[in-house]
Amino acid sequence: MIANKYSVGQLLGVGQFGSVYSGINEVKQEPVAIKVESKDAPIKLLKQEVTILQYLYSRGSRVTPPVHWFGNFLDYTCLIMPLYDHSLQDCEMTPDIMVACICALEVVHNLEILHCDIKPQNIMIKDGEVFLIDFGLATFNSSPGRPMNKMIGSSKYASYFIHVGGEPLGRRDDLISLGYIYLYKTTNYLQEVESYAKEFEVEVELDKTDLLHPINQHWKRTKELTNVTTCSGIPLRNYFHYCYRLSSPNYDVLKRLFCP
């Protein structure tokens, strides 16, 4: 029992930096998600995630989870937050959901936070509402931006400009990642490319976060504007044309592309 209140249930998932379990708040009899990180983990992200989540929630964000509890339990650091119904990984991508995702990013971006790891598993849905989770890689947009020279986030969904490198992260990169999700869920393009990408998972003297790693170079070519727009329907094609060229997004323009 964590904090004399939370019982741990079944394992829900294992990621690169930790694991997530279901749980129950035994006092309120409410389901919770319990994210755990080993105290010996070489890269620790939970404290950063909690800082970001508390900052967002204290400033009125309701598209991100509140922190129910954070602390140490046995050999782990634990974050306890609400348990959502399912992720976008398990849902059909519709124009309405796309608009809700743009709205959620607008809330977070207006509070000067960049998520930096937008992918289906990090977009949750409960009672028809969209929530963003997993802010371990997030950063403040207002902090001095350093040019990117390493991969950050998922290779499949990372913005084209992250693969290119040489520029600081920006709001456009979260929005572009969201566009790739729509492309992946509504066409076969990225699915086919993903199968080819396995050919590039060869033994080379480069870390997979190195932008010159063959798999990152492969995804960069895949995500060039001419390629993603050739495979997109009209709303998404216009979305990519707008996002690839923007510096400061107009979220209303993007939302109207999918719900005119």
Short mmCIF file of C-alpha atoms in Angstrom, two decimals, residues 54-239:
data_model
loop_
_atom_site.label_atom_id
_atom_site.label_comp_id
_atom_site.label_asym_id
_atom_site.label_seq_id
_atom_site.Cartn_x
_atom_site.Cartn_y
_atom_site.Cartn_z
CA GLN A 54 1.88 20.83 -11.07
CA TYR A 55 2.77 24.02 -12.90
CA LEU A 56 0.16 23.38 -15.61
CA TYR A 57 -2.61 22.35 -13.22
CA SER A 58 -1.99 25.30 -10.88
CA ARG A 59 -2.43 27.63 -13.84
CA GLY A 60 -5.78 26.23 -14.88
CA SER A 61 -4.92 23.45 -17.32
CA ARG A 62 -7.56 20.73 -17.23
CA VAL A 63 -6.24 18.87 -20.28
CA THR A 64 -3.40 17.49 -18.16
CA PRO A 65 -3.69 15.24 -15.08
CA PRO A 66 -3.42 16.50 -11.51
CA VAL A 67 -0.75 14.94 -9.31
CA HIS A 68 -2.45 12.90 -6.57
CA TRP A 69 0.79 11.87 -4.89
CA PHE A 70 4.52 11.88 -5.57
CA GLY A 71 7.27 10.33 -3.48
CA ASN A 72 9.39 7.28 -2.73
CA PHE A 73 8.06 3.78 -2.13
CA LEU A 74 10.48 0.90 -1.54
CA ASP A 75 13.13 1.18 -4.29
CA TYR A 76 11.00 3.33 -6.57
CA THR A 77 9.94 6.89 -7.14
CA CYS A 78 6.19 6.97 -7.76
CA LEU A 79 3.76 9.37 -9.41
CA ILE A 80 0.05 8.76 -8.84
CA MET A 81 -2.54 10.42 -11.06
CA PRO A 82 -5.98 9.71 -12.56
CA LEU A 83 -6.49 6.58 -14.65
CA TYR A 84 -7.99 7.33 -18.06
CA ASP A 85 -10.17 5.03 -20.15
CA HIS A 86 -7.80 4.45 -23.05
CA SER A 87 -5.23 6.10 -25.27
CA LEU A 88 -5.46 7.31 -28.84
CA GLN A 89 -3.49 4.19 -29.73
CA ASP A 90 -6.73 2.23 -29.34
CA CYS A 91 -9.10 4.75 -30.95
CA GLU A 92 -10.09 5.78 -34.43
CA MET A 93 -8.69 9.19 -35.36
CA THR A 94 -11.54 11.49 -36.40
CA PRO A 95 -11.61 15.19 -37.30
CA ASP A 96 -13.34 15.89 -33.96
CA ILE A 97 -10.57 14.17 -32.01
CA MET A 98 -7.95 16.02 -34.06
CA VAL A 99 -9.57 19.34 -33.14
CA ALA A 100 -9.70 18.32 -29.46
CA CYS A 101 -5.98 17.46 -29.61
CA ILE A 102 -5.17 20.84 -31.17
CA CYS A 103 -7.18 22.51 -28.39
CA ALA A 104 -5.25 20.56 -25.74
CA LEU A 105 -1.91 21.58 -27.25
CA GLU A 106 -3.10 25.18 -27.40
CA VAL A 107 -3.76 25.14 -23.64
CA VAL A 108 -0.32 23.71 -22.87
CA HIS A 109 1.49 25.96 -25.35
CA ASN A 110 -0.23 29.09 -24.04
CA LEU A 111 1.29 28.22 -20.66
CA GLU A 112 4.71 28.11 -22.39
CA ILE A 113 5.18 24.34 -22.20
CA LEU A 114 6.40 22.17 -25.08
CA HIS A 115 5.45 18.50 -24.71
CA CYS A 116 8.25 17.13 -26.95
CA ASP A 117 6.88 13.56 -27.10
CA ILE A 118 3.48 13.68 -28.78
CA LYS A 119 2.41 10.16 -29.81
CA PRO A 120 -0.82 8.13 -29.55
CA GLN A 121 0.15 6.53 -26.23
CA ASN A 122 0.50 9.98 -24.64
CA ILE A 123 -2.96 11.21 -25.68
CA MET A 124 -5.65 9.81 -23.40
CA ILE A 125 -9.42 9.84 -23.77
CA LYS A 126 -11.97 9.71 -20.98
CA ASP A 127 -15.70 10.40 -21.33
CA GLY A 128 -15.04 11.84 -24.79
CA GLU A 129 -12.45 14.35 -23.56
CA VAL A 130 -8.78 14.47 -24.56
CA PHE A 131 -5.92 14.63 -22.04
CA LEU A 132 -2.17 14.89 -22.56
CA ILE A 133 0.11 12.79 -20.36
CA ASP A 134 3.80 11.85 -20.03
CA PHE A 135 5.58 15.19 -19.66
CA GLY A 136 8.95 13.69 -18.75
CA LEU A 137 10.63 15.20 -21.82
CA ALA A 138 8.67 18.46 -21.69
CA THR A 139 10.36 21.82 -21.41
CA PHE A 140 9.49 25.48 -20.96
CA ASN A 141 9.19 27.29 -24.27
CA SER A 142 10.30 30.49 -22.56
CA SER A 143 13.68 29.01 -21.58
CA PRO A 144 16.57 29.75 -23.96
CA GLY A 145 16.22 27.31 -26.82
CA ARG A 146 19.28 25.27 -27.67
CA PRO A 147 19.75 23.87 -31.18
CA MET A 148 18.82 20.19 -31.26
CA ASN A 149 21.62 17.76 -32.08
CA LYS A 150 20.04 14.58 -30.66
CA MET A 151 16.77 12.75 -31.17
CA ILE A 152 14.12 13.46 -28.59
CA GLY A 153 10.89 11.52 -28.30
CA SER A 154 9.70 8.75 -30.63
CA SER A 155 11.50 8.45 -33.98
CA LYS A 156 8.21 7.62 -35.68
CA TYR A 157 6.36 10.71 -34.47
CA ALA A 158 9.18 13.22 -33.90
CA SER A 159 8.92 16.36 -36.02
CA TYR A 160 10.85 16.47 -39.28
CA PHE A 161 12.78 19.44 -37.88
CA ILE A 162 14.05 17.36 -34.96
CA HIS A 163 15.54 14.90 -37.47
CA VAL A 164 17.14 17.80 -39.34
CA GLY A 165 18.60 19.31 -36.15
CA GLY A 166 20.23 22.68 -35.71
CA GLU A 167 17.11 24.50 -34.45
CA PRO A 168 15.55 24.86 -30.99
CA LEU A 169 12.32 22.99 -30.29
CA GLY A 170 9.15 24.98 -30.83
CA ARG A 171 5.36 24.71 -30.72
CA ARG A 172 5.33 23.76 -34.37
CA ASP A 173 7.11 20.49 -33.53
CA ASP A 174 4.33 19.28 -31.20
CA LEU A 175 1.76 20.19 -33.85
CA ILE A 176 3.68 18.40 -36.59
CA SER A 177 3.91 15.27 -34.42
CA LEU A 178 0.13 15.42 -34.03
CA GLY A 179 -0.16 15.58 -37.81
CA TYR A 180 1.89 12.41 -38.13
CA ILE A 181 -0.51 10.66 -35.75
CA TYR A 182 -3.43 11.64 -37.98
CA LEU A 183 -1.47 10.47 -41.03
CA TYR A 184 -0.60 7.15 -39.37
CA LYS A 185 -4.15 6.49 -38.21
CA THR A 186 -5.90 7.42 -41.46
CA THR A 187 -3.50 6.17 -44.19
CA ASN A 188 -1.05 3.34 -44.74
CA TYR A 189 1.91 5.63 -45.44
CA LEU A 190 3.74 5.67 -42.12
CA GLN A 191 2.74 2.06 -41.45
CA GLU A 192 4.48 0.95 -44.65
CA VAL A 193 7.49 3.12 -43.90
CA GLU A 194 7.68 1.69 -40.39
CA SER A 195 8.06 -1.82 -41.79
CA TYR A 196 10.90 -0.64 -44.04
CA ALA A 197 12.56 1.13 -41.10
CA LYS A 198 13.50 -2.21 -39.55
CA GLU A 199 16.01 -2.66 -42.37
CA PHE A 200 17.92 0.31 -40.95
CA GLU A 201 18.17 -1.11 -37.43
CA VAL A 202 21.67 -2.33 -38.14
CA GLU A 203 24.71 -2.44 -35.91
CA VAL A 204 26.51 0.86 -36.39
CA GLU A 205 28.84 2.83 -34.16
CA LEU A 206 26.17 5.43 -33.48
CA ASP A 207 23.70 5.83 -30.65
CA LYS A 208 20.07 5.69 -31.79
CA THR A 209 19.64 9.24 -30.53
CA ASP A 210 22.29 10.41 -33.01
CA LEU A 211 20.65 12.29 -35.87
CA LEU A 212 23.02 10.57 -38.31
CA HIS A 213 21.90 7.08 -37.29
CA PRO A 214 20.49 5.34 -40.42
CA ILE A 215 17.02 4.94 -38.91
CA ASN A 216 16.77 8.66 -38.10
CA GLN A 217 17.97 9.57 -41.58
CA HIS A 218 15.34 7.21 -42.98
CA TRP A 219 12.55 8.88 -40.98
CA LYS A 220 13.82 12.32 -42.00
CA ARG A 221 13.46 11.45 -45.70
CA THR A 222 10.03 9.97 -45.01
CA LYS A 223 8.81 13.17 -43.35
CA GLU A 224 9.94 15.67 -45.97
CA LEU A 225 7.03 17.95 -46.80
CA THR A 226 6.67 16.67 -50.37
CA ASN A 227 6.31 13.10 -49.08
CA VAL A 228 3.80 13.63 -46.27
CA THR A 229 1.63 15.97 -48.34
CA THR A 230 1.53 13.56 -51.30
CA CYS A 231 -0.06 10.94 -49.04
CA SER A 232 -2.45 13.25 -47.18
CA GLY A 233 -6.05 14.24 -47.78
CA ILE A 234 -6.82 17.92 -48.26
CA PRO A 235 -7.27 18.97 -44.59
CA LEU A 236 -4.07 17.25 -43.45
CA ARG A 237 -2.15 18.41 -46.52
CA ASN A 238 -3.02 22.02 -45.70
CA TYR A 239 -2.21 21.36 -42.03
#
